[in-house]
CSV table of C-alpha atoms (C1' of nucleotides) in Angstrom, one decimal:
chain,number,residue,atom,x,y,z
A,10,UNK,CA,8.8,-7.4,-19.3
A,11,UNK,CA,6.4,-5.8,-17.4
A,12,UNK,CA,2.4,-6.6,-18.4
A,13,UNK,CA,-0.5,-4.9,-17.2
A,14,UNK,CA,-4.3,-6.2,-18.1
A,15,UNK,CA,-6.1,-3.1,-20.0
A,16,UNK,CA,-8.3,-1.7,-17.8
A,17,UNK,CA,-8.5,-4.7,-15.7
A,18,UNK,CA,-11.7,-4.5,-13.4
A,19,UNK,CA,-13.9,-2.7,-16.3
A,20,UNK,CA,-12.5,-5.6,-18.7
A,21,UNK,CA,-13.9,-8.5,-16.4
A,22,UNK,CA,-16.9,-6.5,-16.2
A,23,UNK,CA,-17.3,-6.0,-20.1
A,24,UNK,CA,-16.6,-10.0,-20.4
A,25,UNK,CA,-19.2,-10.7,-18.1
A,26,UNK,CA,-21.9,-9.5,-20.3
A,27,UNK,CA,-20.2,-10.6,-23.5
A,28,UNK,CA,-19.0,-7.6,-24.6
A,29,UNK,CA,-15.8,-6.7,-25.9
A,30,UNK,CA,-13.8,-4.6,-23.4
A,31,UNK,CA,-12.1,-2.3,-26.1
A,32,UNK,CA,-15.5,-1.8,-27.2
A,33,UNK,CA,-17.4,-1.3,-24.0
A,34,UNK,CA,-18.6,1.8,-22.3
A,35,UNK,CA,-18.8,0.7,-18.8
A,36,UNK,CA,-17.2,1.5,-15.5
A,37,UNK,CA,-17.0,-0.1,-12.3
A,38,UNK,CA,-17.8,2.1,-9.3
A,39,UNK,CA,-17.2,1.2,-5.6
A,40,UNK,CA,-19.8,2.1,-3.4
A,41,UNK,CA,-22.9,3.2,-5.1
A,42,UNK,CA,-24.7,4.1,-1.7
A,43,UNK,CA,-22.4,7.0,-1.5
A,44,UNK,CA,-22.5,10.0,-3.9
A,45,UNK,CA,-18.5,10.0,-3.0
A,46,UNK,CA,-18.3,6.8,-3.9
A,47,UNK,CA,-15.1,6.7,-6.7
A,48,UNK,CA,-14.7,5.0,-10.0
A,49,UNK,CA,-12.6,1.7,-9.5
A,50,UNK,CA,-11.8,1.3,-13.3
A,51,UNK,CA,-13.6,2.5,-16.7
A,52,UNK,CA,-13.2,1.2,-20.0
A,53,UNK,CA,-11.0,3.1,-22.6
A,54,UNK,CA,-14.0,4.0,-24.4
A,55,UNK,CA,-15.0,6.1,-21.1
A,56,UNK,CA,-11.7,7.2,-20.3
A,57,UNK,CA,-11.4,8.9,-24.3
A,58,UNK,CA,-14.8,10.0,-24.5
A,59,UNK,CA,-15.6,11.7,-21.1
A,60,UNK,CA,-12.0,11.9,-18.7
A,61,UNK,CA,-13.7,9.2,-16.7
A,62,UNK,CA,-11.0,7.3,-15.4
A,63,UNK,CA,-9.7,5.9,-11.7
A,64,UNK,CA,-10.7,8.1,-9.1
A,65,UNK,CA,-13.7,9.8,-10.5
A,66,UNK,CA,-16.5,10.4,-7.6
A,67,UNK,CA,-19.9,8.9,-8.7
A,68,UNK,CA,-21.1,12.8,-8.2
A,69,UNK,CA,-19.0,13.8,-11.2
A,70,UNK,CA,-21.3,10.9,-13.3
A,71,UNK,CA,-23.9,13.3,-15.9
A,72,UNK,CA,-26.6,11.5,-17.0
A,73,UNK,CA,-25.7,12.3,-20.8
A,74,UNK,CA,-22.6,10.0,-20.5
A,75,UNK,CA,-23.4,6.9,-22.2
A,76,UNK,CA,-21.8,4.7,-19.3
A,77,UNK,CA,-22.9,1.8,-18.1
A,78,UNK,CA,-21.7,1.9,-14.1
A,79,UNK,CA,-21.4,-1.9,-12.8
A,80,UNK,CA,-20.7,-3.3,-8.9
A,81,UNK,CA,-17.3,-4.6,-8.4
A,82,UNK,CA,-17.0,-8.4,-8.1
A,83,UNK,CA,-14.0,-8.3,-6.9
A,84,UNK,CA,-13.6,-12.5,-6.0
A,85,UNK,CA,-13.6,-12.5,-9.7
A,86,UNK,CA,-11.2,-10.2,-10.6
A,87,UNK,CA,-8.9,-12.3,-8.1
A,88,UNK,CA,-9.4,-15.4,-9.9
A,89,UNK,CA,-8.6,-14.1,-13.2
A,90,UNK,CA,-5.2,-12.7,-12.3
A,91,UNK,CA,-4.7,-16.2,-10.8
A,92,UNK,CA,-4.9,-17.6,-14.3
A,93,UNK,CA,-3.3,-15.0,-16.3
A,94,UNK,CA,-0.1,-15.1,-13.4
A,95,UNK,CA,-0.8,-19.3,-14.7
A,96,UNK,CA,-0.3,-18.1,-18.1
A,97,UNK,CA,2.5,-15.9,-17.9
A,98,UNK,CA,4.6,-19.2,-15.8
A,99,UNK,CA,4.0,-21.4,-18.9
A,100,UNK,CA,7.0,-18.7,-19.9
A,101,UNK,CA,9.6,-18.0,-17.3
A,102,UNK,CA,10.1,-20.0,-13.8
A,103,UNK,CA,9.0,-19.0,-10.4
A,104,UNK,CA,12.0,-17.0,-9.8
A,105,UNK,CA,12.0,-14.9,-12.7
A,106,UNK,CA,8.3,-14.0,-12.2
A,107,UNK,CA,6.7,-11.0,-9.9
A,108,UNK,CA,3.6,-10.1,-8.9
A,109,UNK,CA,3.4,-6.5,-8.5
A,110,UNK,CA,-0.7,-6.0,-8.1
A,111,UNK,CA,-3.8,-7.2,-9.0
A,112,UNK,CA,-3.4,-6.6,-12.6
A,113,UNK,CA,0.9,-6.3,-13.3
A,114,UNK,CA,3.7,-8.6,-13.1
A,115,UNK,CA,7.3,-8.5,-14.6
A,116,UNK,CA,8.7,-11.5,-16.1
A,117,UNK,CA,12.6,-11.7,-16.7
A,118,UNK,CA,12.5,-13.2,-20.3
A,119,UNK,CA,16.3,-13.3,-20.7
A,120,UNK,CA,16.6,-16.8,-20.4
A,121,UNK,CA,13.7,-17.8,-22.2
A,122,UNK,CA,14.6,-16.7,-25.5
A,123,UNK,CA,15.7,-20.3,-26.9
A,124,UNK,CA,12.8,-21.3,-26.1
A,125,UNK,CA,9.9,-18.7,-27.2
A,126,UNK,CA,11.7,-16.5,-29.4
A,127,UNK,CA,12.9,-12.7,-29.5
A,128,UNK,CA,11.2,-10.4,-27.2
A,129,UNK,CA,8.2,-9.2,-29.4
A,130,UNK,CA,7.3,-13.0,-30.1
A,131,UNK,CA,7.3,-13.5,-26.7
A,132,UNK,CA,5.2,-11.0,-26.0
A,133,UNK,CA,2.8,-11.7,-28.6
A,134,UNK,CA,2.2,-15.2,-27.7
A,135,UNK,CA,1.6,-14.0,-24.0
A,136,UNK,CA,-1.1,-11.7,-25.4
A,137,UNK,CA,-2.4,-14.3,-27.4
A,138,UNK,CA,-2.7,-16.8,-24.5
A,139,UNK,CA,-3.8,-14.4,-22.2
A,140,UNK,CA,-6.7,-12.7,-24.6
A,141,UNK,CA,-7.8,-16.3,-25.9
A,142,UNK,CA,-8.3,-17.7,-22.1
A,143,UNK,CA,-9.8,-15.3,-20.2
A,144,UNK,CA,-10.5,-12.2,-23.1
A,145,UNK,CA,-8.6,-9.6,-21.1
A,146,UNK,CA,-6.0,-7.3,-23.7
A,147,UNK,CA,-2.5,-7.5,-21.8
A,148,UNK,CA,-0.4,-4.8,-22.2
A,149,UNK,CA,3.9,-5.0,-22.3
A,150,UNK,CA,6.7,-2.8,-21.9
A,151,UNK,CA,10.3,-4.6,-22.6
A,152,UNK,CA,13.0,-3.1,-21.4
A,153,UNK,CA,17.1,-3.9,-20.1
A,154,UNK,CA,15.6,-4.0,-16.9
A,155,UNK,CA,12.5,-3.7,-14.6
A,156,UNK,CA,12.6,0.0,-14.7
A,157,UNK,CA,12.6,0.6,-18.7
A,158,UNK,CA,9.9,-1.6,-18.7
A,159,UNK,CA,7.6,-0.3,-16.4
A,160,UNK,CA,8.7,3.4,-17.9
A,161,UNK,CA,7.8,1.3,-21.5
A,162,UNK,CA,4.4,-0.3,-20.1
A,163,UNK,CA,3.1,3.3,-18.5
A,164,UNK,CA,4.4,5.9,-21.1
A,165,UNK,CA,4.0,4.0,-24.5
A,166,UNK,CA,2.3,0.7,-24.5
A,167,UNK,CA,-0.9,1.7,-23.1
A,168,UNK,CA,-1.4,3.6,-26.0
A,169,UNK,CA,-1.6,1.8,-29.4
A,170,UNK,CA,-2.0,-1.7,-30.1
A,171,UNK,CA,-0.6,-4.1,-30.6
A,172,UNK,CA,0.3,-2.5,-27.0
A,173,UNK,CA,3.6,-3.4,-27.1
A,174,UNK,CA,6.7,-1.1,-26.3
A,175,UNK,CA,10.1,-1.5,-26.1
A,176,UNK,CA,12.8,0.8,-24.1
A,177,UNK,CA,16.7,0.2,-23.8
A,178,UNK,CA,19.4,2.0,-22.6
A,179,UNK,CA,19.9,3.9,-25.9
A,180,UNK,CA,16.2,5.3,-25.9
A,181,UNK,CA,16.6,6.8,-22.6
A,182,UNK,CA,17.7,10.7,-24.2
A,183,UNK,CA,14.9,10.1,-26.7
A,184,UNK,CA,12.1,8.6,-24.9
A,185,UNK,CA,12.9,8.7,-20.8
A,186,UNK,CA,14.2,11.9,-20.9
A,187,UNK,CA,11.5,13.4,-23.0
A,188,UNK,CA,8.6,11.9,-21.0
A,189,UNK,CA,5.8,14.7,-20.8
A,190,UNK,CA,5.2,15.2,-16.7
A,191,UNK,CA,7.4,14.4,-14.0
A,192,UNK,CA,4.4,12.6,-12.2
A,193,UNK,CA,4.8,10.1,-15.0
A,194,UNK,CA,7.8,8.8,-14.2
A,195,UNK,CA,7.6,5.8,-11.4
A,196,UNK,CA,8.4,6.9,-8.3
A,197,UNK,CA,7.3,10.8,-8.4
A,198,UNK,CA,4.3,12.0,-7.5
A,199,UNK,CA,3.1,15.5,-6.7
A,200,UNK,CA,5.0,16.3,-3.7
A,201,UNK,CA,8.5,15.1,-5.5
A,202,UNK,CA,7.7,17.4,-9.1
A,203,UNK,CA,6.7,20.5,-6.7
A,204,UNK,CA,10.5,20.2,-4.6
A,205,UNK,CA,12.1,19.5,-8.1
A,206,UNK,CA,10.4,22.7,-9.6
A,207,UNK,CA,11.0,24.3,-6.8
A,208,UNK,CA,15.2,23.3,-7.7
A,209,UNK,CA,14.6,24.2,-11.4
A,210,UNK,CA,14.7,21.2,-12.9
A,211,UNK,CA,11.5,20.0,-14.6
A,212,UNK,CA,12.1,17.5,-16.9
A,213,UNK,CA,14.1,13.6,-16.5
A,214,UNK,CA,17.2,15.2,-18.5
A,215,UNK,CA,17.4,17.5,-16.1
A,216,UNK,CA,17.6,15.7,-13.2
A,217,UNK,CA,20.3,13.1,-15.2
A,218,UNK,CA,22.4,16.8,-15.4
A,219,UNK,CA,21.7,17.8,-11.9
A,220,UNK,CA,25.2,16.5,-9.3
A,221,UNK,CA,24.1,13.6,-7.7
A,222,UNK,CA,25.1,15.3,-4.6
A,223,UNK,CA,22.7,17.9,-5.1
A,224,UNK,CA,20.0,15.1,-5.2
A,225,UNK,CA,21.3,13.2,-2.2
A,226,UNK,CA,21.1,16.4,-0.2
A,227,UNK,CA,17.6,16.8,-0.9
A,228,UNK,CA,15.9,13.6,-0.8
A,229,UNK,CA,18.4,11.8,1.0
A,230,UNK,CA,19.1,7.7,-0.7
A,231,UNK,CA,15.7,8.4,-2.8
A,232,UNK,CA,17.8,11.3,-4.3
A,233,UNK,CA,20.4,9.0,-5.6
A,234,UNK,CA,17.2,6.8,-6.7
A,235,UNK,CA,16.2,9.4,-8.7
A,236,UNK,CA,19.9,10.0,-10.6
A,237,UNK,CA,20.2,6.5,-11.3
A,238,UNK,CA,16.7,5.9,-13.0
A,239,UNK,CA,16.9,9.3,-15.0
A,240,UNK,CA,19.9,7.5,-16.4
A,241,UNK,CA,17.6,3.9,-16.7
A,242,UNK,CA,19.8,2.3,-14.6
A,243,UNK,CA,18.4,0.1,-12.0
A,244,UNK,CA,20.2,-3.1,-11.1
A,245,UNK,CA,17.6,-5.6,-9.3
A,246,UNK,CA,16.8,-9.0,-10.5
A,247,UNK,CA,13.9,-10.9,-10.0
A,248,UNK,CA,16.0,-14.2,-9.3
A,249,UNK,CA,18.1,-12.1,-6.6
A,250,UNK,CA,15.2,-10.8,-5.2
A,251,UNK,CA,15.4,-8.3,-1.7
A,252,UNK,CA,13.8,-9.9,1.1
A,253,UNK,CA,11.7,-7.0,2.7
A,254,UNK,CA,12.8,-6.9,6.5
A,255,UNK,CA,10.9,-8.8,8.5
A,256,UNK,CA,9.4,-6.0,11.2
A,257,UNK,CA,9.5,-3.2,8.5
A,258,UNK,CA,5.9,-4.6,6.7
A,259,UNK,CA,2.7,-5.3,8.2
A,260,UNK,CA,-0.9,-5.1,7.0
A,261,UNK,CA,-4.3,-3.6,8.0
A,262,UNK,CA,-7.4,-2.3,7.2
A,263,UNK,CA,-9.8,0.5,7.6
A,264,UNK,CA,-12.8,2.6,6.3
A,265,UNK,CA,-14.4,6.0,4.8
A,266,UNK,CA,-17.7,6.1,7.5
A,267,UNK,CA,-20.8,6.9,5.6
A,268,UNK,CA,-21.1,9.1,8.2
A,269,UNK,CA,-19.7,11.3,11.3
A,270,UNK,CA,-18.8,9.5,14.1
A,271,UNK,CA,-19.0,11.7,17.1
A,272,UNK,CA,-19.9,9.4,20.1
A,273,UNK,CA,-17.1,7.6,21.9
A,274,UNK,CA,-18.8,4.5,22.1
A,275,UNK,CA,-19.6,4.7,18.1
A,276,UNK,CA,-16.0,4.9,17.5
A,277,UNK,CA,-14.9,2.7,20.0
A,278,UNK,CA,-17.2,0.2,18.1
A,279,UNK,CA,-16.3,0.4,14.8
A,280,UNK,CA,-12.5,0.6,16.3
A,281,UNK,CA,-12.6,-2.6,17.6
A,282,UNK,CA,-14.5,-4.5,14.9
A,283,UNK,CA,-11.3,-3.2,12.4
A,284,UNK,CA,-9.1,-4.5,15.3
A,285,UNK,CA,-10.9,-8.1,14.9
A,286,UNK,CA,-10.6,-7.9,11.4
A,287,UNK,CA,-7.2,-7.4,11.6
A,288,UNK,CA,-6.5,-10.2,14.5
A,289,UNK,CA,-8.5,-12.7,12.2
A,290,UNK,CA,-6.0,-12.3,9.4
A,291,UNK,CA,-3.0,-12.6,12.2
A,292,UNK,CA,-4.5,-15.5,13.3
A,293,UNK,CA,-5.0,-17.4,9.7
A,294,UNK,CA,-1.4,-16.7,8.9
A,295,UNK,CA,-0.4,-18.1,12.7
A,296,UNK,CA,1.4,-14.9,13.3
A,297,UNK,CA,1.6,-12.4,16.0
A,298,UNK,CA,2.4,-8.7,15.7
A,299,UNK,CA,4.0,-6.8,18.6
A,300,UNK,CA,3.1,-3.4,16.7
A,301,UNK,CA,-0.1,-1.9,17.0
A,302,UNK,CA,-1.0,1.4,15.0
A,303,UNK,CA,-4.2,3.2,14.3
A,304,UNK,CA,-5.0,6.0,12.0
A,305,UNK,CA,-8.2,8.1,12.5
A,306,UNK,CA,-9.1,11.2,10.0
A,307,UNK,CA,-11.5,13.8,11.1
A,308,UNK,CA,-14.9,14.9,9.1
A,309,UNK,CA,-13.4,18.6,9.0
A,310,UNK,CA,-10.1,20.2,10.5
A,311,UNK,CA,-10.6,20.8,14.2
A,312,UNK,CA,-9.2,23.9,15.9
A,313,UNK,CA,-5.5,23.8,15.8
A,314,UNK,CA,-6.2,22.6,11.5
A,315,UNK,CA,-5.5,18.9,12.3
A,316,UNK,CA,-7.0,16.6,9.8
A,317,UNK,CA,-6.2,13.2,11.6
A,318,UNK,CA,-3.9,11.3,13.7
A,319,UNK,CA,-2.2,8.7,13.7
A,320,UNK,CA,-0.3,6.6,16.7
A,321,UNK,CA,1.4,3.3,17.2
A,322,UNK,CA,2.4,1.5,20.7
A,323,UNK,CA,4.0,-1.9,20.9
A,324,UNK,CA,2.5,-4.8,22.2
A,325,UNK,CA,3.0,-7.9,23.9
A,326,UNK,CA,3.6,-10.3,20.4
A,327,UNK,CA,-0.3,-11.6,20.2
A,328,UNK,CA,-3.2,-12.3,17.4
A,329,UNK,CA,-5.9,-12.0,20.1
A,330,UNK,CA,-8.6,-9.7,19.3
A,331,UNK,CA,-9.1,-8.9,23.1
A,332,UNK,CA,-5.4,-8.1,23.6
A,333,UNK,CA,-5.3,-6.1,20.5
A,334,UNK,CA,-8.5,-4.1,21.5
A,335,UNK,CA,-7.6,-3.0,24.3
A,336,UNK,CA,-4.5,-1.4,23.2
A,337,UNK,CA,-6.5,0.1,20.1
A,338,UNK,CA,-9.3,1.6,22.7
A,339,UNK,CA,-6.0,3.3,25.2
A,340,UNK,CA,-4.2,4.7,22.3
A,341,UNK,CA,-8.0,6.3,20.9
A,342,UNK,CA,-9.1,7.6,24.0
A,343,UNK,CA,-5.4,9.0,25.0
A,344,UNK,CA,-5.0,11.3,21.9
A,345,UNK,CA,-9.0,11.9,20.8
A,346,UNK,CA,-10.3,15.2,21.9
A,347,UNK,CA,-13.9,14.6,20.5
A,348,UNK,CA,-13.2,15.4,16.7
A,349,UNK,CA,-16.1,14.2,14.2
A,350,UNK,CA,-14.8,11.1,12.8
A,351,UNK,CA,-15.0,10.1,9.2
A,352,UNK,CA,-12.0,7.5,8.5
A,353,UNK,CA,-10.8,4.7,11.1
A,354,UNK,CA,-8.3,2.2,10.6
A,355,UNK,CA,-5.9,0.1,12.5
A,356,UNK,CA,-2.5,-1.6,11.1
A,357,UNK,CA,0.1,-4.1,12.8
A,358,UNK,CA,3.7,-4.3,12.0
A,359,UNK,CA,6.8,-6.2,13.3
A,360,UNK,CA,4.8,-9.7,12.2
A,361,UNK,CA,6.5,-12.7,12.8
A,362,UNK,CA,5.7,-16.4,13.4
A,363,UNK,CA,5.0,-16.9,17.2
A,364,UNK,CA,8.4,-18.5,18.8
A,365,UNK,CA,6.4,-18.5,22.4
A,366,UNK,CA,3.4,-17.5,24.7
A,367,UNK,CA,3.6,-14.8,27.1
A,368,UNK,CA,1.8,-15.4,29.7
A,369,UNK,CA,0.2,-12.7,31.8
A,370,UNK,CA,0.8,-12.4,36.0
A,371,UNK,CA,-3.0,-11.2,35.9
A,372,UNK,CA,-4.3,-14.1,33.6
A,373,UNK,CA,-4.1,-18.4,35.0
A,374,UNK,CA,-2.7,-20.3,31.8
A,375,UNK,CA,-5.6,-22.4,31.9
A,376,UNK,CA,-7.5,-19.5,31.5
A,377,UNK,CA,-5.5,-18.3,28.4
A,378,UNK,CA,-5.3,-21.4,26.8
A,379,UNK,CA,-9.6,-21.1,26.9
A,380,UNK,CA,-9.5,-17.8,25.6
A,381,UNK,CA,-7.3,-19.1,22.7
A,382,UNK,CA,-9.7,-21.7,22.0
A,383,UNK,CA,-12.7,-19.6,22.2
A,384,UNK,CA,-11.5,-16.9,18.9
A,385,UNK,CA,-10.3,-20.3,17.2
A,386,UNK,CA,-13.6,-21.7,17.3
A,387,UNK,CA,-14.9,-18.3,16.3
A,388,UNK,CA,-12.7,-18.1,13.5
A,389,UNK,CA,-13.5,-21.4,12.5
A,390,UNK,CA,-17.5,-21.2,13.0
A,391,UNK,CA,-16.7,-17.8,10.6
A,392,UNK,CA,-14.9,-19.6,7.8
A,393,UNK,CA,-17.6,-22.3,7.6
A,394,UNK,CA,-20.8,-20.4,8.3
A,395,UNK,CA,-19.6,-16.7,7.4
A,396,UNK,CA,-18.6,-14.0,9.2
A,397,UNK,CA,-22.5,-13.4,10.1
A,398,UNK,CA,-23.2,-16.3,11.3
A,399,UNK,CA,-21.3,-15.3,14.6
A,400,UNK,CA,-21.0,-11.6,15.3
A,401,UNK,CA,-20.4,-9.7,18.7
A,402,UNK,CA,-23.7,-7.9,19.8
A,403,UNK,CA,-21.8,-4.7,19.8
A,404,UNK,CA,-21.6,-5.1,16.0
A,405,UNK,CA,-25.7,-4.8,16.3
A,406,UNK,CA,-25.4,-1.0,17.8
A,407,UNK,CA,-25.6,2.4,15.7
A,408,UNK,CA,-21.8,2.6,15.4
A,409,UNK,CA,-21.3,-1.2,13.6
A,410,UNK,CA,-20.2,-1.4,9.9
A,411,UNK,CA,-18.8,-5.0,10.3
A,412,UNK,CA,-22.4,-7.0,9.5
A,413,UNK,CA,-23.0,-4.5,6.5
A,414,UNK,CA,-19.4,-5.0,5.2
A,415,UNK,CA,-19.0,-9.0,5.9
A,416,UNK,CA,-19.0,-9.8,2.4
A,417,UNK,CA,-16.8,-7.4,1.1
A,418,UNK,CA,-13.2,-8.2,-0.5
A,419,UNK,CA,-10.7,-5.5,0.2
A,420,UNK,CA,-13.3,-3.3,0.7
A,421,UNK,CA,-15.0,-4.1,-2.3
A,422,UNK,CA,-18.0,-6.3,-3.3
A,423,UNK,CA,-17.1,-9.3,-3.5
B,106,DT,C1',-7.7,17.6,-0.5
B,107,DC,C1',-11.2,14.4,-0.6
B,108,DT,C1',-13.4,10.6,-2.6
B,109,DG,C1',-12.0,3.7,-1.1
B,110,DG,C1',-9.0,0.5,0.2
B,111,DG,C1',-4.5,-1.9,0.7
B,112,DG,C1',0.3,-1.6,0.8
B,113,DT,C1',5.9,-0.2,1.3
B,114,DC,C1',9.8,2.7,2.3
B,115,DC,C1',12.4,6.8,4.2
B,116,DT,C1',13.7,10.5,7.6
B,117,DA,C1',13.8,13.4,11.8
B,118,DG,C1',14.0,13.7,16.4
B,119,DG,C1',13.7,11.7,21.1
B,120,DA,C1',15.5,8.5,24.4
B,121,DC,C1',18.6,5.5,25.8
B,122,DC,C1',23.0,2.6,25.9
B,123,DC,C1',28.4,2.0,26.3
C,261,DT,C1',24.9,19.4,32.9
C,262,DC,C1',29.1,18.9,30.6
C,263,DT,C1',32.9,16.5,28.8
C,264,DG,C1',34.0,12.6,23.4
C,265,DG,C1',32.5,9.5,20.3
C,266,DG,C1',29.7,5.7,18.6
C,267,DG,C1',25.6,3.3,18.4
C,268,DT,C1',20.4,1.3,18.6
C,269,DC,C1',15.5,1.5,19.0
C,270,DC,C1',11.2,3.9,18.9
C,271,DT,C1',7.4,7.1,17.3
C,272,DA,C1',5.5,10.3,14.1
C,273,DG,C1',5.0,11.9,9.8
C,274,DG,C1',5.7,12.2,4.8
C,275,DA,C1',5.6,10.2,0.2
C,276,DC,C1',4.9,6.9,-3.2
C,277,DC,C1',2.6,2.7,-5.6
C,278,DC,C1',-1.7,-0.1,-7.3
DNA sequence: TCTGGGGTCCTAGGACCC
DNA sequence: TCTGGGGTCCTAGGACCC
């Protein structure tokens, strides 16, 4: 099974001021300080009556649409998915049970059946539980596998209650194959329908007729991917899960700036605010990264029609904010050539648990070892106080967002 | 495409090794 | 630099998901 919560964010919101969320109007918009600012989530209601739906810009709002826009609260919408993942463990064990975002997880219900029932009782009683807890509608596509139920959950059960849809390996001419838009099948977005038009081929069936050589040629393992799930097929099993490679994932964070950034220092700034950001969350985890990447879009194309950059450099493995600064700041001012700046963010990969401390020629241990100290007493002053209650004085110039954005949650309110 | 933010995976091409 | 064949690691960029 694979269960997504009904408008998730616009749910919690409706529940918040007692409403019912299938009856609301009400969307949930992310910045309201910016007239760019985007719709986060919006209610079915909103999403029927006026195309209001995920990535809407608060611009596009009319004043005649009876909507009413709330402020995320996104440490809310966290703690709900934490009960409903509760709820959906009272049914399968940990290994048959995924989290794939905020508001979807797949269960592997093939065991369970002795004990709940067939696959529609199942679901039923998951709705139940999950509507009668916390009053979010959960959504379920069943399927032979992971696939078929996603393909169920996005192309079927979202539509009608009692929001329940089932695929199998026999509906795939009837119901895979005949799915509307290429985009709507998991896995291919814009760039993936325009090469397959471009190959004549622009529904599922006819990608399950095209060679699977033909496929492989042009998108490489993805093409064989493709031929496979046009099919349904898809082996994996939550309880034989893949282990991603350790150096292949990282995380990081950045920002939209509410404005241009044109002033080295500005961007500097704000650069190594992200950086901290990002060598706080190392540091929490006790992990060091020996990757370092930034990304940095421009406010308009510059002369040779470049929108952004990006660049990466390894590092010696470290979680210190200084360290990582420093190789943020070389890689900016090596490939910057004074664009206007409107998006910044830095990301680190190859993350693993430290094994040992490199020391530096240039730096006395004793010296190290105080430095060490000093950001985990920062990080700890931080996680008692807030993150305001200690902030560096550069954060207090033109170009610092981190004061203003201390209490957000993924870039959210929190 | 951008608008907001956070992720993962794949491929081409360069540089280097034996 | 080329000769023969096999391989790894790295960076940059593209594409997808929520």
């Amino acid at each position: 099974m694979c269960i997504d919560c009904k408008s998730f964010y616009a749910s919690v919101e409706a529940i918040r001021s007692a409403e019912y969320p299938l009856a609301a109007k009400n969307a949930v918009l992310s910045r309201e300080e910016s007239a760019g600012g985007l719709i986060l989530a919006a209610s079915p209601l909103c999403k029927a009556n006026y195309g209001v739906r995920l990535g809407t810009r608060q611009y596009e709002l009319r004043p005649d649409m009876d909507i009413q826009v709330v402020e995320p609260h996104m440490s809310d919408y966290i703690r709900i998915n934490y009960t409903i993942n509760d709820i959906y463990r009272h049914y399968v064990t940990d290994s048959e049970w995924y989290v794939y975002s905020i508001d979807e997880s797949f269960l592997d219900v093939t065991l369970a059946h002795g004990l709940f029932g067939s696959n529609g009782q199942m679901a039923a009683a998951i709705q139940d539980e999950v509507f009668d807890t916390t009053g979010i509608v959960a959504t379920v596509g069943i399927g032979d596998n992971m696939l078929l139920a996603k393909l169920a959950l996005d192309n079927e059960a979202k539509t009608n209650a009692p929001w329940q849809a089932t695929w199998t390996y026999t509906d795939v001419p009837n119901k895979l194959w005949k799915i509307d838009h290429l985009t709507d099948f998991w896995s291919i977005g814009s760039k993936t329908k325009e090469k397959l038009n471009l190959m004549g081929i622009y529904t599922l069936g006819e990608v399950a007729y095209t060679p699977i050589e033909v496929l492989h040629k042009r998108f490489g393992v993805l093409g064989d991917a493709l031929y496979f799930h046009s099919w349904g097929i898809d082996y994996s099993r939550l309880s034989r899960r893949y282990k991603p490679r350790r150096d292949a994932t990282g995380f990081g964070n950045s920002q939209v700036l509410m404005r241009d950034y044109v002033h080295q220092v500005e961007c500097e700034t704000v650069l190594a605010e992200i950086t901290d950001q990002v060598a706080t969350r190392l540091r929490k985890r006790h992990l060091v990264a020996s990757v370092i990447a930034i990304e940095i879009g421009f406010s308009e194309p510059d002369k040779d029609g470049k929108t952004h950059f990006g660049t990466q450099t390894r590092i010696e493995p470290t979680n210190r904010t200084d360290e990582m600064v420093q190789a943020v700041r070389y890689m900016f001012n090596k490939n910057w050539e004074g664009q206007a700046l409107r998006h910044v963010g830095v990301r680190v990969t190859k993350v693993r648990r430290p094994e040992s401390v490199q020391l530096n020629f240039w730096e006395p241990a004793e010296k190290h070892v105080a430095h060490d100290q000093l950001e985990q007493t920062i990080d700890r002053i931080r996680s008692r106080f807030g993150f305001k209650a200690l902030v560096r004085a550069s954060s207090k110039t033109a170009g610092g967002t981190a004061i203003s954005r201390a209490g957000l949650v993924g870039g959210h309110q929190a």
